Short mmCIF file of C-alpha atoms in Angstrom, two decimals:
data_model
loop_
_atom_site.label_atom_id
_atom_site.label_comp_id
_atom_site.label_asym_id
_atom_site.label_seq_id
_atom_site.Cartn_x
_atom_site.Cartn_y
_atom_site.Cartn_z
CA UNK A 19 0.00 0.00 0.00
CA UNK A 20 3.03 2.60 0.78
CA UNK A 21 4.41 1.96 -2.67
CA UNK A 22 0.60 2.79 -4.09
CA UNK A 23 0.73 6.05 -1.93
CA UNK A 24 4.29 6.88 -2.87
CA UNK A 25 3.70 6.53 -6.44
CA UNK A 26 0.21 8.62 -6.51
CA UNK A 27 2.46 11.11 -4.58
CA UNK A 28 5.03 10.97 -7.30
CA UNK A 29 2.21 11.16 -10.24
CA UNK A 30 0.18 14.20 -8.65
CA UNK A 31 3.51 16.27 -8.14
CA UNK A 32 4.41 15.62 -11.56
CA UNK A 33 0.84 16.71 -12.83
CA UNK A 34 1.15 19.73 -10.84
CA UNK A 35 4.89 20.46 -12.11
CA UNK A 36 3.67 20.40 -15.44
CA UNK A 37 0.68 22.34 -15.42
CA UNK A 38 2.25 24.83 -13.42
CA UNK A 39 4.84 25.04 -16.10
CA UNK A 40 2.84 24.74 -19.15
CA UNK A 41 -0.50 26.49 -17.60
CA UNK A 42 -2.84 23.48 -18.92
CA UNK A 43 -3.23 19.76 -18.69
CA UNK A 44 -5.76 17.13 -20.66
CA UNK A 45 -8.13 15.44 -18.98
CA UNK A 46 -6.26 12.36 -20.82
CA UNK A 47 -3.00 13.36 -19.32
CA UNK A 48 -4.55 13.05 -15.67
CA UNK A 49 -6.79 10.35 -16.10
CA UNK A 50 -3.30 8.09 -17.49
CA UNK A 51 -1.44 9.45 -14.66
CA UNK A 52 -3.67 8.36 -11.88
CA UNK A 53 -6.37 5.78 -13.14
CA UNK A 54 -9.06 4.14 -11.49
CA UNK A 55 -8.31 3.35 -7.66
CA UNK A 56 -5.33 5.48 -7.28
CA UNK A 57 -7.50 7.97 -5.37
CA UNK A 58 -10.97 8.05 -4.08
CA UNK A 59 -13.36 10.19 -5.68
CA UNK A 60 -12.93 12.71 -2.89
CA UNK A 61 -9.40 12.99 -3.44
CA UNK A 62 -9.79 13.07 -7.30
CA UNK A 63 -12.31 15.82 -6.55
CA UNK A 64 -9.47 17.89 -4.60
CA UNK A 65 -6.58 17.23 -7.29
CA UNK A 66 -9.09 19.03 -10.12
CA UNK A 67 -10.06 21.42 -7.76
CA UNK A 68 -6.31 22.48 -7.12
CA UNK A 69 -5.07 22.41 -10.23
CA UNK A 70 -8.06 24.81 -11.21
CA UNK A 71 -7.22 27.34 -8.19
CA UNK A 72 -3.75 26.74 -9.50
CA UNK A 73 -4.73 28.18 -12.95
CA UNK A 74 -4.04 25.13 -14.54
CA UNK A 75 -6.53 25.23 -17.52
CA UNK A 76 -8.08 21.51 -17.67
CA UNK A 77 -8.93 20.52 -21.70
CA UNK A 78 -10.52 17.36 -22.50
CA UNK A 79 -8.47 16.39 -25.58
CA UNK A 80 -11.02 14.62 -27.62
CA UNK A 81 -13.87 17.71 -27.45
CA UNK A 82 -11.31 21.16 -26.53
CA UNK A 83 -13.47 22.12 -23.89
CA UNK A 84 -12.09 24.05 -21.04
CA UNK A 85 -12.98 21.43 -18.00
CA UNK A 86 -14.51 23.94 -15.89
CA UNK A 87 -15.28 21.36 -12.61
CA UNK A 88 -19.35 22.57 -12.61
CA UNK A 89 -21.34 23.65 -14.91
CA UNK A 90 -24.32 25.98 -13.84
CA UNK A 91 -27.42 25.10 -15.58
CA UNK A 92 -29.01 27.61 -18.01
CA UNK A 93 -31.28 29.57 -15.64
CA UNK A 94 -34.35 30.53 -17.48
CA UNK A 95 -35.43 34.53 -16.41
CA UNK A 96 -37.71 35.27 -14.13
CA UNK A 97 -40.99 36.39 -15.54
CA UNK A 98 -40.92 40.58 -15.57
CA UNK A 99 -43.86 42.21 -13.41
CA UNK A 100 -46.11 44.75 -14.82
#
């Protein structure tokens, strides 16, 4: 289990080195890095949340789009009063 810990470590510092660096990383990039089981889905949750208040700029390679960690649904407008 250390060496699964130690090597996570190792992967997120490296993410973070390079996005730093280059001021972007793929979704791809991370996902390879770190797949399923490395971390839990809270600590997944923190590493995209980091990177973002990092100003890393997350891009999912296959669409472009700027990975933005929550999308807020299209709010219709309020009916006006008269």
């Amino acid at each position: 289990m250390e060496n699964r810990i130690g090597k996570s470590y190792m992967a997120r510092k490296a993410l973070f080195a390079k996005g730093l660096r280059e001021g972007r990383l793929t979704v791809q990039e991370i996902e390879s890095a770190l797949p399923a089981g490395t971390l839990t889905a809270a600590e997944r949750w923190l590493l995209y949340y980091s990177l973002r208040a990092a100003q890393v700029e997350i891009i999912d390679e296959v669409t472009g789009q700027v990975d933005h960690g929550f999308m807020l649904e299209e709010q219709e407008p309020a009916p006006s009063e008269h």
